[in-house]
Amino acid sequence: MIGKTSLHAKLLIAEMLLTGRKRTFTDADALHKSMGPRQQRENALPPPAVRKQVDVDRAEVHGHPVYTLRPRANATSRHVLYFHGGAYVHQIQGDHWKFFARLIARTGCAVTAPLYPLAPGSHYDDTLSMIHATYKEVLGDVDPRDQVLMGDSAGGGLSLVLARALRDEGRPQPKEVVMLSPWLDITMTDPALPEYDRHDPYLGVTGLREAGRLYAGGLDPSNELVSPINGDLRGLGSLSCFIGTRDVLLADARNLYHKAKEQGVPLEYWEYGGMFHAWMIANIPEAKHALDRIAELVTR
């Protein structure tokens, strides 16, 4: 476990608690009410401050926007395909774009972020088809040694699912699969979850379980296509995972750690004490520390 919680992080957690950020995930009704405003593509554009720092290109795959951000100087050949979090029901957020800009400034990489189909209007098969097509279109001609799959929360799960699909197709693996606070088991049945839920200032088991149900459609929620913790980890690119101890998804991360150990698969595992869900993309000291590690993964 890494470090003590900074004052900045403690203040951010206090703000979450005071403003009731967790209410969105306390029950199914609250989750459904949150989806309308948080699924609008017009509210998910790269902000002007980010556009001032990097070049932004827009394309479409299966009718969904795909944004690629590139450095204006000192570009390298590394390309990150990033899947945003949002429990499969919420759009990309402003903090994601700012995180991409910081990562690009540190590494000279390009970052591509698809705004993939969301539940309940779409289900897992639509989402996986779109991200697979995005990979082929964006990274199909990129040297696998320059490819990085990365994502937070639901996007961390998508990164693992896509890496496994590429393996099963006999394609070369991207050199890195980087998972940030990954959601790897939508069944939300781990016995440790009630305890983790009590300490999480943002996510909740009930809301996540409903989001997972919407995403899976009629598929068994334990299927590895939606709960990738249940699939084989062997034969994938280098795996790494970042998590905090005040995240209800700590159960998923620790289960990933133990599964990798059981299967003899190397996993770089970074657990930060006192940190909340997806803290790596926030502007706090712990995130800056994590960015050092993530940048090393991209550039090594």
PDB file of C-alpha atoms in Angstrom:
ATOM      1  CA  MET A   1       0.000   0.000   0.000  1.00  0.00           C
ATOM      2  CA  ILE A   2       1.277   3.432  -0.964  1.00  0.00           C
ATOM      3  CA  GLY A   3       1.420   6.662   1.025  1.00  0.00           C
ATOM      4  CA  LYS A   4      -0.743   8.678   3.341  1.00  0.00           C
ATOM      5  CA  THR A   5      -3.746  10.605   2.099  1.00  0.00           C
ATOM      6  CA  SER A   6      -2.893  14.201   1.208  1.00  0.00           C
ATOM      7  CA  LEU A   7      -4.831  17.185   2.546  1.00  0.00           C
ATOM      8  CA  HIS A   8      -6.008  17.955  -0.993  1.00  0.00           C
ATOM      9  CA  ALA A   9      -7.439  14.443  -1.346  1.00  0.00           C
ATOM     10  CA  LYS A  10      -9.110  14.626   2.077  1.00  0.00           C
ATOM     11  CA  LEU A  11     -10.768  17.909   1.106  1.00  0.00           C
ATOM     12  CA  LEU A  12     -11.993  16.397  -2.146  1.00  0.00           C
ATOM     13  CA  ILE A  13     -13.459  13.415  -0.272  1.00  0.00           C
ATOM     14  CA  ALA A  14     -15.164  15.796   2.178  1.00  0.00           C
ATOM     15  CA  GLU A  15     -16.662  17.680  -0.762  1.00  0.00           C
ATOM     16  CA  MET A  16     -18.024  14.440  -2.205  1.00  0.00           C
ATOM     17  CA  LEU A  17     -19.649  13.591   1.113  1.00  0.00           C
ATOM     18  CA  LEU A  18     -21.098  17.081   1.648  1.00  0.00           C
ATOM     19  CA  THR A  19     -22.524  17.301  -1.871  1.00  0.00           C
ATOM     20  CA  GLY A  20     -23.963  13.771  -1.810  1.00  0.00           C
ATOM     21  CA  ARG A  21     -22.093  12.487  -4.852  1.00  0.00           C
ATOM     22  CA  LYS A  22     -22.832   8.923  -3.751  1.00  0.00           C
ATOM     23  CA  ARG A  23     -26.599   9.431  -4.085  1.00  0.00           C
ATOM     24  CA  THR A  24     -26.386   8.595  -7.792  1.00  0.00           C
ATOM     25  CA  PHE A  25     -25.432   5.026  -6.884  1.00  0.00           C
ATOM     26  CA  THR A  26     -27.577   4.472  -3.793  1.00  0.00           C
ATOM     27  CA  ASP A  27     -30.515   2.908  -5.652  1.00  0.00           C
ATOM     28  CA  ALA A  28     -31.785   2.062  -9.111  1.00  0.00           C
ATOM     29  CA  ASP A  29     -34.122   5.075  -9.374  1.00  0.00           C
ATOM     30  CA  ALA A  30     -31.320   7.530  -8.616  1.00  0.00           C
ATOM     31  CA  LEU A  31     -29.113   5.899 -11.221  1.00  0.00           C
ATOM     32  CA  HIS A  32     -31.819   6.112 -13.888  1.00  0.00           C
ATOM     33  CA  LYS A  33     -32.454   9.789 -13.118  1.00  0.00           C
ATOM     34  CA  SER A  34     -28.745  10.534 -13.559  1.00  0.00           C
ATOM     35  CA  MET A  35     -28.492   9.038 -17.018  1.00  0.00           C
ATOM     36  CA  GLY A  36     -30.366  11.639 -19.083  1.00  0.00           C
ATOM     37  CA  PRO A  37     -28.070  14.621 -18.491  1.00  0.00           C
ATOM     38  CA  ARG A  38     -24.946  12.486 -18.283  1.00  0.00           C
ATOM     39  CA  GLN A  39     -25.421  10.727 -21.618  1.00  0.00           C
ATOM     40  CA  GLN A  40     -25.460  13.832 -23.805  1.00  0.00           C
ATOM     41  CA  ARG A  41     -22.604  13.841 -26.321  1.00  0.00           C
ATOM     42  CA  GLU A  42     -22.676  17.634 -26.557  1.00  0.00           C
ATOM     43  CA  ASN A  43     -21.669  17.723 -22.884  1.00  0.00           C
ATOM     44  CA  ALA A  44     -18.757  15.339 -23.522  1.00  0.00           C
ATOM     45  CA  LEU A  45     -16.557  17.369 -25.878  1.00  0.00           C
ATOM     46  CA  PRO A  46     -12.874  18.094 -25.261  1.00  0.00           C
ATOM     47  CA  PRO A  47     -12.907  21.442 -23.399  1.00  0.00           C
ATOM     48  CA  PRO A  48     -11.279  24.586 -24.819  1.00  0.00           C
ATOM     49  CA  ALA A  49      -8.472  24.494 -22.239  1.00  0.00           C
ATOM     50  CA  VAL A  50      -7.433  21.049 -23.500  1.00  0.00           C
ATOM     51  CA  ARG A  51      -7.744  22.059 -27.169  1.00  0.00           C
ATOM     52  CA  LYS A  52      -5.230  24.831 -26.460  1.00  0.00           C
ATOM     53  CA  GLN A  53      -2.673  22.236 -25.377  1.00  0.00           C
ATOM     54  CA  VAL A  54      -3.090  19.446 -27.942  1.00  0.00           C
ATOM     55  CA  ASP A  55      -4.396  18.818 -31.451  1.00  0.00           C
ATOM     56  CA  VAL A  56      -7.806  17.141 -31.505  1.00  0.00           C
ATOM     57  CA  ASP A  57      -9.214  15.097 -34.394  1.00  0.00           C
ATOM     58  CA  ARG A  58     -12.734  13.706 -34.566  1.00  0.00           C
ATOM     59  CA  ALA A  59     -13.837  10.605 -36.469  1.00  0.00           C
ATOM     60  CA  GLU A  60     -16.791   8.239 -36.243  1.00  0.00           C
ATOM     61  CA  VAL A  61     -16.954   4.485 -35.777  1.00  0.00           C
ATOM     62  CA  HIS A  62     -20.345   2.766 -35.954  1.00  0.00           C
ATOM     63  CA  GLY A  63     -21.926   6.225 -35.754  1.00  0.00           C
ATOM     64  CA  HIS A  64     -20.190   7.155 -32.488  1.00  0.00           C
ATOM     65  CA  PRO A  65     -17.581   9.903 -32.032  1.00  0.00           C
ATOM     66  CA  VAL A  66     -13.936   8.930 -31.635  1.00  0.00           C
ATOM     67  CA  TYR A  67     -11.500  11.648 -30.546  1.00  0.00           C
ATOM     68  CA  THR A  68      -7.738  11.470 -30.990  1.00  0.00           C
ATOM     69  CA  LEU A  69      -5.526  13.897 -29.090  1.00  0.00           C
ATOM     70  CA  ARG A  70      -1.939  14.431 -30.237  1.00  0.00           C
ATOM     71  CA  PRO A  71       0.970  16.531 -28.970  1.00  0.00           C
ATOM     72  CA  ARG A  72       1.973  19.579 -30.978  1.00  0.00           C
ATOM     73  CA  ALA A  73       5.659  18.890 -30.382  1.00  0.00           C
ATOM     74  CA  ASN A  74       7.917  16.041 -29.286  1.00  0.00           C
ATOM     75  CA  ALA A  75       5.502  13.367 -30.476  1.00  0.00           C
ATOM     76  CA  THR A  76       6.440   9.714 -30.033  1.00  0.00           C
ATOM     77  CA  SER A  77       5.112   6.596 -31.734  1.00  0.00           C
ATOM     78  CA  ARG A  78       3.192   5.423 -28.648  1.00  0.00           C
ATOM     79  CA  HIS A  79      -0.605   5.376 -28.957  1.00  0.00           C
ATOM     80  CA  VAL A  80      -3.012   4.913 -26.059  1.00  0.00           C
ATOM     81  CA  LEU A  81      -6.536   3.648 -26.762  1.00  0.00           C
ATOM     82  CA  TYR A  82      -8.463   4.849 -23.710  1.00  0.00           C
ATOM     83  CA  PHE A  83     -11.918   3.703 -22.572  1.00  0.00           C
ATOM     84  CA  HIS A  84     -13.601   6.092 -20.167  1.00  0.00           C
ATOM     85  CA  GLY A  85     -15.467   5.088 -17.033  1.00  0.00           C
ATOM     86  CA  GLY A  86     -19.066   5.854 -16.156  1.00  0.00           C
ATOM     87  CA  ALA A  87     -20.574   2.475 -15.206  1.00  0.00           C
ATOM     88  CA  TYR A  88     -21.520   1.913 -18.887  1.00  0.00           C
ATOM     89  CA  VAL A  89     -24.330   4.483 -18.442  1.00  0.00           C
ATOM     90  CA  HIS A  90     -22.490   7.841 -18.136  1.00  0.00           C
ATOM     91  CA  GLN A  91     -20.497   9.768 -20.736  1.00  0.00           C
ATOM     92  CA  ILE A  92     -16.857  10.808 -20.556  1.00  0.00           C
ATOM     93  CA  GLN A  93     -16.130  13.672 -18.108  1.00  0.00           C
ATOM     94  CA  GLY A  94     -14.013  16.804 -18.182  1.00  0.00           C
ATOM     95  CA  ASP A  95     -11.431  15.260 -15.862  1.00  0.00           C
ATOM     96  CA  HIS A  96     -10.743  12.578 -18.458  1.00  0.00           C
ATOM     97  CA  TRP A  97      -9.729  15.126 -21.104  1.00  0.00           C
ATOM     98  CA  LYS A  98      -7.486  16.949 -18.625  1.00  0.00           C
ATOM     99  CA  PHE A  99      -5.860  13.643 -17.672  1.00  0.00           C
ATOM    100  CA  PHE A 100      -5.194  12.886 -21.343  1.00  0.00           C
ATOM    101  CA  ALA A 101      -3.513  16.268 -21.780  1.00  0.00           C
ATOM    102  CA  ARG A 102      -1.254  15.621 -18.784  1.00  0.00           C
ATOM    103  CA  LEU A 103      -0.358  12.143 -20.047  1.00  0.00           C
ATOM    104  CA  ILE A 104       0.427  13.489 -23.519  1.00  0.00           C
ATOM    105  CA  ALA A 105       2.606  16.251 -22.069  1.00  0.00           C
ATOM    106  CA  ARG A 106       4.563  13.673 -20.073  1.00  0.00           C
ATOM    107  CA  THR A 107       5.005  11.018 -22.768  1.00  0.00           C
ATOM    108  CA  GLY A 108       4.458  12.523 -26.237  1.00  0.00           C
ATOM    109  CA  CYS A 109       1.925   9.770 -26.941  1.00  0.00           C
ATOM    110  CA  ALA A 110      -1.345  10.070 -28.840  1.00  0.00           C
ATOM    111  CA  VAL A 111      -4.563   9.234 -26.985  1.00  0.00           C
ATOM    112  CA  THR A 112      -7.712   8.009 -28.710  1.00  0.00           C
ATOM    113  CA  ALA A 113     -10.966   8.034 -26.735  1.00  0.00           C
ATOM    114  CA  PRO A 114     -14.093   6.480 -28.285  1.00  0.00           C
ATOM    115  CA  LEU A 115     -17.464   7.635 -26.956  1.00  0.00           C
ATOM    116  CA  TYR A 116     -18.809   4.100 -27.040  1.00  0.00           C
ATOM    117  CA  PRO A 117     -22.514   3.093 -26.900  1.00  0.00           C
ATOM    118  CA  LEU A 118     -24.093   3.369 -23.449  1.00  0.00           C
ATOM    119  CA  ALA A 119     -26.791   1.392 -21.662  1.00  0.00           C
ATOM    120  CA  PRO A 120     -29.734   1.136 -21.526  1.00  0.00           C
ATOM    121  CA  GLY A 121     -30.053   2.204 -25.175  1.00  0.00           C
ATOM    122  CA  SER A 122     -27.280  -0.222 -26.084  1.00  0.00           C
ATOM    123  CA  HIS A 123     -25.935  -3.384 -24.501  1.00  0.00           C
ATOM    124  CA  TYR A 124     -22.555  -5.056 -24.158  1.00  0.00           C
ATOM    125  CA  ASP A 125     -22.534  -6.483 -27.698  1.00  0.00           C
ATOM    126  CA  ASP A 126     -22.975  -3.037 -29.271  1.00  0.00           C
ATOM    127  CA  THR A 127     -20.242  -1.581 -27.067  1.00  0.00           C
ATOM    128  CA  LEU A 128     -17.755  -4.385 -27.660  1.00  0.00           C
ATOM    129  CA  SER A 129     -18.388  -4.327 -31.412  1.00  0.00           C
ATOM    130  CA  MET A 130     -17.713  -0.584 -31.519  1.00  0.00           C
ATOM    131  CA  ILE A 131     -14.522  -0.637 -29.429  1.00  0.00           C
ATOM    132  CA  HIS A 132     -13.193  -3.605 -31.407  1.00  0.00           C
ATOM    133  CA  ALA A 133     -13.818  -1.731 -34.651  1.00  0.00           C
ATOM    134  CA  THR A 134     -12.145   1.353 -33.161  1.00  0.00           C
ATOM    135  CA  TYR A 135      -9.069  -0.681 -32.297  1.00  0.00           C
ATOM    136  CA  LYS A 136      -8.791  -2.011 -35.850  1.00  0.00           C
ATOM    137  CA  GLU A 137      -9.287   1.424 -37.403  1.00  0.00           C
ATOM    138  CA  VAL A 138      -7.000   3.375 -35.047  1.00  0.00           C
ATOM    139  CA  LEU A 139      -4.347   0.868 -33.986  1.00  0.00           C
ATOM    140  CA  GLY A 140      -4.597  -1.742 -36.722  1.00  0.00           C
ATOM    141  CA  ASP A 141      -1.459  -0.472 -38.473  1.00  0.00           C
ATOM    142  CA  VAL A 142       0.402   0.576 -35.312  1.00  0.00           C
ATOM    143  CA  ASP A 143       3.279  -1.599 -34.134  1.00  0.00           C
ATOM    144  CA  PRO A 144       1.979  -3.625 -31.144  1.00  0.00           C
ATOM    145  CA  ARG A 145       5.056  -2.440 -29.222  1.00  0.00           C
ATOM    146  CA  ASP A 146       3.609   1.069 -29.447  1.00  0.00           C
ATOM    147  CA  GLN A 147       0.042   0.123 -28.449  1.00  0.00           C
ATOM    148  CA  VAL A 148      -1.404   0.695 -24.984  1.00  0.00           C
ATOM    149  CA  LEU A 149      -4.922  -0.209 -23.867  1.00  0.00           C
ATOM    150  CA  MET A 150      -6.026   1.851 -20.873  1.00  0.00           C
ATOM    151  CA  GLY A 151      -9.248   2.690 -19.069  1.00  0.00           C
ATOM    152  CA  ASP A 152     -10.827   3.587 -15.766  1.00  0.00           C
ATOM    153  CA  SER A 153     -13.737   1.875 -14.026  1.00  0.00           C
ATOM    154  CA  ALA A 154     -15.960   0.319 -16.725  1.00  0.00           C
ATOM    155  CA  GLY A 155     -13.261   1.306 -19.212  1.00  0.00           C
ATOM    156  CA  GLY A 156     -10.735  -0.754 -17.287  1.00  0.00           C
ATOM    157  CA  GLY A 157     -12.986  -3.745 -17.795  1.00  0.00           C
ATOM    158  CA  LEU A 158     -13.311  -2.963 -21.500  1.00  0.00           C
ATOM    159  CA  SER A 159      -9.515  -2.831 -21.820  1.00  0.00           C
ATOM    160  CA  LEU A 160      -9.230  -6.345 -20.425  1.00  0.00           C
ATOM    161  CA  VAL A 161     -12.094  -7.689 -22.558  1.00  0.00           C
ATOM    162  CA  LEU A 162     -10.561  -6.232 -25.736  1.00  0.00           C
ATOM    163  CA  ALA A 163      -7.086  -7.583 -24.938  1.00  0.00           C
ATOM    164  CA  ARG A 164      -8.587 -11.027 -24.491  1.00  0.00           C
ATOM    165  CA  ALA A 165     -10.520 -10.782 -27.756  1.00  0.00           C
ATOM    166  CA  LEU A 166      -7.342  -9.849 -29.632  1.00  0.00           C
ATOM    167  CA  ARG A 167      -5.538 -12.801 -28.048  1.00  0.00           C
ATOM    168  CA  ASP A 168      -8.304 -15.194 -29.058  1.00  0.00           C
ATOM    169  CA  GLU A 169      -8.144 -13.881 -32.645  1.00  0.00           C
ATOM    170  CA  GLY A 170      -4.427 -14.635 -32.743  1.00  0.00           C
ATOM    171  CA  ARG A 171      -3.495 -10.959 -33.036  1.00  0.00           C
ATOM    172  CA  PRO A 172      -0.334  -9.589 -31.401  1.00  0.00           C
ATOM    173  CA  GLN A 173      -0.987  -8.138 -27.971  1.00  0.00           C
ATOM    174  CA  PRO A 174      -0.718  -4.420 -27.173  1.00  0.00           C
ATOM    175  CA  LYS A 175       2.383  -3.984 -25.038  1.00  0.00           C
ATOM    176  CA  GLU A 176       0.430  -2.682 -22.020  1.00  0.00           C
ATOM    177  CA  VAL A 177      -3.040  -3.121 -20.530  1.00  0.00           C
ATOM    178  CA  VAL A 178      -3.403  -0.435 -17.851  1.00  0.00           C
ATOM    179  CA  MET A 179      -6.479  -0.592 -15.597  1.00  0.00           C
ATOM    180  CA  LEU A 180      -7.425   2.327 -13.330  1.00  0.00           C
ATOM    181  CA  SER A 181      -9.989   1.491 -10.606  1.00  0.00           C
ATOM    182  CA  PRO A 182     -11.302  -1.237 -12.931  1.00  0.00           C
ATOM    183  CA  TRP A 183     -14.829  -2.622 -12.747  1.00  0.00           C
ATOM    184  CA  LEU A 184     -14.274  -6.288 -13.491  1.00  0.00           C
ATOM    185  CA  ASP A 185     -17.308  -8.034 -11.952  1.00  0.00           C
ATOM    186  CA  ILE A 186     -20.734  -6.519 -12.631  1.00  0.00           C
ATOM    187  CA  THR A 187     -22.458  -9.130 -10.455  1.00  0.00           C
ATOM    188  CA  MET A 188     -21.369  -7.119  -7.377  1.00  0.00           C
ATOM    189  CA  THR A 189     -21.586 -10.233  -5.200  1.00  0.00           C
ATOM    190  CA  ASP A 190     -18.171 -10.292  -3.520  1.00  0.00           C
ATOM    191  CA  PRO A 191     -18.680 -10.712   0.266  1.00  0.00           C
ATOM    192  CA  ALA A 192     -16.283  -7.836   0.985  1.00  0.00           C
ATOM    193  CA  LEU A 193     -18.449  -5.280  -0.862  1.00  0.00           C
ATOM    194  CA  PRO A 194     -20.692  -4.147   2.037  1.00  0.00           C
ATOM    195  CA  GLU A 195     -17.632  -3.092   4.029  1.00  0.00           C
ATOM    196  CA  TYR A 196     -16.020  -1.329   1.073  1.00  0.00           C
ATOM    197  CA  ASP A 197     -19.333   0.363   0.241  1.00  0.00           C
ATOM    198  CA  ARG A 198     -19.462   1.965   3.700  1.00  0.00           C
ATOM    199  CA  HIS A 199     -16.135   3.718   3.095  1.00  0.00           C
ATOM    200  CA  ASP A 200     -16.637   4.730  -0.559  1.00  0.00           C
ATOM    201  CA  PRO A 201     -17.638   8.428  -0.870  1.00  0.00           C
ATOM    202  CA  TYR A 202     -18.768   8.090  -4.483  1.00  0.00           C
ATOM    203  CA  LEU A 203     -19.875   4.640  -5.693  1.00  0.00           C
ATOM    204  CA  GLY A 204     -22.474   2.275  -4.250  1.00  0.00           C
ATOM    205  CA  VAL A 205     -23.214  -1.413  -4.747  1.00  0.00           C
ATOM    206  CA  THR A 206     -26.931  -1.042  -5.513  1.00  0.00           C
ATOM    207  CA  GLY A 207     -26.485   1.505  -8.283  1.00  0.00           C
ATOM    208  CA  LEU A 208     -23.590  -0.359  -9.844  1.00  0.00           C
ATOM    209  CA  ARG A 209     -25.522  -3.606  -9.827  1.00  0.00           C
ATOM    210  CA  GLU A 210     -28.366  -1.897 -11.710  1.00  0.00           C
ATOM    211  CA  ALA A 211     -25.935  -0.347 -14.204  1.00  0.00           C
ATOM    212  CA  GLY A 212     -24.394  -3.757 -14.795  1.00  0.00           C
ATOM    213  CA  ARG A 213     -27.812  -5.295 -15.356  1.00  0.00           C
ATOM    214  CA  LEU A 214     -28.652  -2.653 -17.952  1.00  0.00           C
ATOM    215  CA  TYR A 215     -25.341  -3.131 -19.746  1.00  0.00           C
ATOM    216  CA  ALA A 216     -25.537  -6.947 -19.839  1.00  0.00           C
ATOM    217  CA  GLY A 217     -29.051  -7.006 -21.275  1.00  0.00           C
ATOM    218  CA  GLY A 218     -30.052 -10.657 -21.356  1.00  0.00           C
ATOM    219  CA  LEU A 219     -26.517 -11.982 -20.876  1.00  0.00           C
ATOM    220  CA  ASP A 220     -25.574 -13.775 -17.664  1.00  0.00           C
ATOM    221  CA  PRO A 221     -23.798 -11.035 -15.662  1.00  0.00           C
ATOM    222  CA  SER A 222     -21.066 -13.485 -14.667  1.00  0.00           C
ATOM    223  CA  ASN A 223     -20.079 -13.984 -18.332  1.00  0.00           C
ATOM    224  CA  GLU A 224     -16.488 -12.906 -18.939  1.00  0.00           C
ATOM    225  CA  LEU A 225     -17.612 -10.517 -21.694  1.00  0.00           C
ATOM    226  CA  VAL A 226     -19.153  -8.287 -19.019  1.00  0.00           C
ATOM    227  CA  SER A 227     -17.324  -9.560 -15.918  1.00  0.00           C
ATOM    228  CA  PRO A 228     -13.787 -10.063 -17.254  1.00  0.00           C
ATOM    229  CA  ILE A 229     -12.463 -11.177 -13.855  1.00  0.00           C
ATOM    230  CA  ASN A 230     -13.919 -14.566 -14.816  1.00  0.00           C
ATOM    231  CA  GLY A 231     -11.719 -15.045 -17.897  1.00  0.00           C
ATOM    232  CA  ASP A 232      -8.185 -16.336 -18.388  1.00  0.00           C
ATOM    233  CA  LEU A 233      -5.403 -13.760 -17.946  1.00  0.00           C
ATOM    234  CA  ARG A 234      -2.694 -15.744 -19.695  1.00  0.00           C
ATOM    235  CA  GLY A 235      -1.293 -14.639 -23.038  1.00  0.00           C
ATOM    236  CA  LEU A 236      -2.128 -10.933 -22.634  1.00  0.00           C
ATOM    237  CA  GLY A 237       0.086  -7.858 -22.772  1.00  0.00           C
ATOM    238  CA  SER A 238       1.743  -6.548 -19.613  1.00  0.00           C
ATOM    239  CA  LEU A 239      -0.986  -6.004 -17.028  1.00  0.00           C
ATOM    240  CA  SER A 240      -1.081  -3.240 -14.431  1.00  0.00           C
ATOM    241  CA  CYS A 241      -3.753  -2.082 -12.001  1.00  0.00           C
ATOM    242  CA  PHE A 242      -4.191   1.057  -9.872  1.00  0.00           C
ATOM    243  CA  ILE A 243      -6.758   1.186  -7.046  1.00  0.00           C
ATOM    244  CA  GLY A 244      -7.553   3.010  -3.800  1.00  0.00           C
ATOM    245  CA  THR A 245      -8.740   1.575  -0.501  1.00  0.00           C
ATOM    246  CA  ARG A 246     -11.854   3.821  -0.335  1.00  0.00           C
ATOM    247  CA  ASP A 247     -13.216   2.392  -3.581  1.00  0.00           C
ATOM    248  CA  VAL A 248     -15.974  -0.217  -3.599  1.00  0.00           C
ATOM    249  CA  LEU A 249     -14.174  -1.768  -6.596  1.00  0.00           C
ATOM    250  CA  LEU A 250     -11.225  -2.618  -4.362  1.00  0.00           C
ATOM    251  CA  ALA A 251     -12.724  -6.119  -4.283  1.00  0.00           C
ATOM    252  CA  ASP A 252     -12.323  -6.441  -8.060  1.00  0.00           C
ATOM    253  CA  ALA A 253      -8.730  -5.201  -7.986  1.00  0.00           C
ATOM    254  CA  ARG A 254      -7.687  -7.529  -5.191  1.00  0.00           C
ATOM    255  CA  ASN A 255      -9.402 -10.449  -6.908  1.00  0.00           C
ATOM    256  CA  LEU A 256      -7.482  -9.591 -10.077  1.00  0.00           C
ATOM    257  CA  TYR A 257      -4.238  -9.560  -8.085  1.00  0.00           C
ATOM    258  CA  HIS A 258      -4.919 -13.012  -6.619  1.00  0.00           C
ATOM    259  CA  LYS A 259      -6.104 -14.475  -9.920  1.00  0.00           C
ATOM    260  CA  ALA A 260      -2.994 -13.258 -11.713  1.00  0.00           C
ATOM    261  CA  LYS A 261      -0.862 -14.843  -9.000  1.00  0.00           C
ATOM    262  CA  GLU A 262      -2.742 -18.141  -9.262  1.00  0.00           C
ATOM    263  CA  GLN A 263      -2.325 -18.218 -13.057  1.00  0.00           C
ATOM    264  CA  GLY A 264       1.334 -17.213 -12.926  1.00  0.00           C
ATOM    265  CA  VAL A 265       0.662 -13.965 -14.784  1.00  0.00           C
ATOM    266  CA  PRO A 266       2.807 -10.922 -13.900  1.00  0.00           C
ATOM    267  CA  LEU A 267       0.721  -7.980 -12.688  1.00  0.00           C
ATOM    268  CA  GLU A 268       1.991  -4.587 -11.556  1.00  0.00           C
ATOM    269  CA  TYR A 269      -0.374  -3.715  -8.726  1.00  0.00           C
ATOM    270  CA  TRP A 270      -0.577  -0.263  -7.125  1.00  0.00           C
ATOM    271  CA  GLU A 271      -2.875   0.152  -4.109  1.00  0.00           C
ATOM    272  CA  TYR A 272      -3.092   3.627  -2.536  1.00  0.00           C
ATOM    273  CA  GLY A 273      -4.356   3.993   1.016  1.00  0.00           C
ATOM    274  CA  GLY A 274      -7.386   6.219   1.536  1.00  0.00           C
ATOM    275  CA  MET A 275      -7.977   6.926  -2.149  1.00  0.00           C
ATOM    276  CA  PHE A 276     -11.397   7.007  -3.810  1.00  0.00           C
ATOM    277  CA  HIS A 277     -12.700   5.762  -7.158  1.00  0.00           C
ATOM    278  CA  ALA A 278     -10.772   6.902 -10.265  1.00  0.00           C
ATOM    279  CA  TRP A 279      -8.599   9.293  -8.226  1.00  0.00           C
ATOM    280  CA  MET A 280      -5.831   8.853 -10.819  1.00  0.00           C
ATOM    281  CA  ILE A 281      -7.511  11.323 -13.174  1.00  0.00           C
ATOM    282  CA  ALA A 282      -8.054  13.981 -10.498  1.00  0.00           C
ATOM    283  CA  ASN A 283      -5.665  16.886  -9.884  1.00  0.00           C
ATOM    284  CA  ILE A 284      -4.266  15.812  -6.509  1.00  0.00           C
ATOM    285  CA  PRO A 285      -0.782  14.784  -5.308  1.00  0.00           C
ATOM    286  CA  GLU A 286      -1.612  11.077  -5.350  1.00  0.00           C
ATOM    287  CA  ALA A 287      -2.721  11.357  -8.980  1.00  0.00           C
ATOM    288  CA  LYS A 288       0.544  13.066  -9.878  1.00  0.00           C
ATOM    289  CA  HIS A 289       2.424  10.180  -8.250  1.00  0.00           C
ATOM    290  CA  ALA A 290       0.321   7.669 -10.186  1.00  0.00           C
ATOM    291  CA  LEU A 291       0.897   9.606 -13.419  1.00  0.00           C
ATOM    292  CA  ASP A 292       4.640   9.071 -12.957  1.00  0.00           C
ATOM    293  CA  ARG A 293       4.040   5.320 -12.894  1.00  0.00           C
ATOM    294  CA  ILE A 294       1.532   5.384 -15.776  1.00  0.00           C
ATOM    295  CA  ALA A 295       3.892   7.462 -17.928  1.00  0.00           C
ATOM    296  CA  GLU A 296       6.620   4.879 -17.334  1.00  0.00           C
ATOM    297  CA  LEU A 297       4.263   2.136 -18.500  1.00  0.00           C
ATOM    298  CA  VAL A 298       3.454   4.043 -21.690  1.00  0.00           C
ATOM    299  CA  THR A 299       7.067   4.894 -22.553  1.00  0.00           C
ATOM    300  CA  ARG A 300       9.041   1.844 -21.400  1.00  0.00           C
TER     301      ARG A 300
END
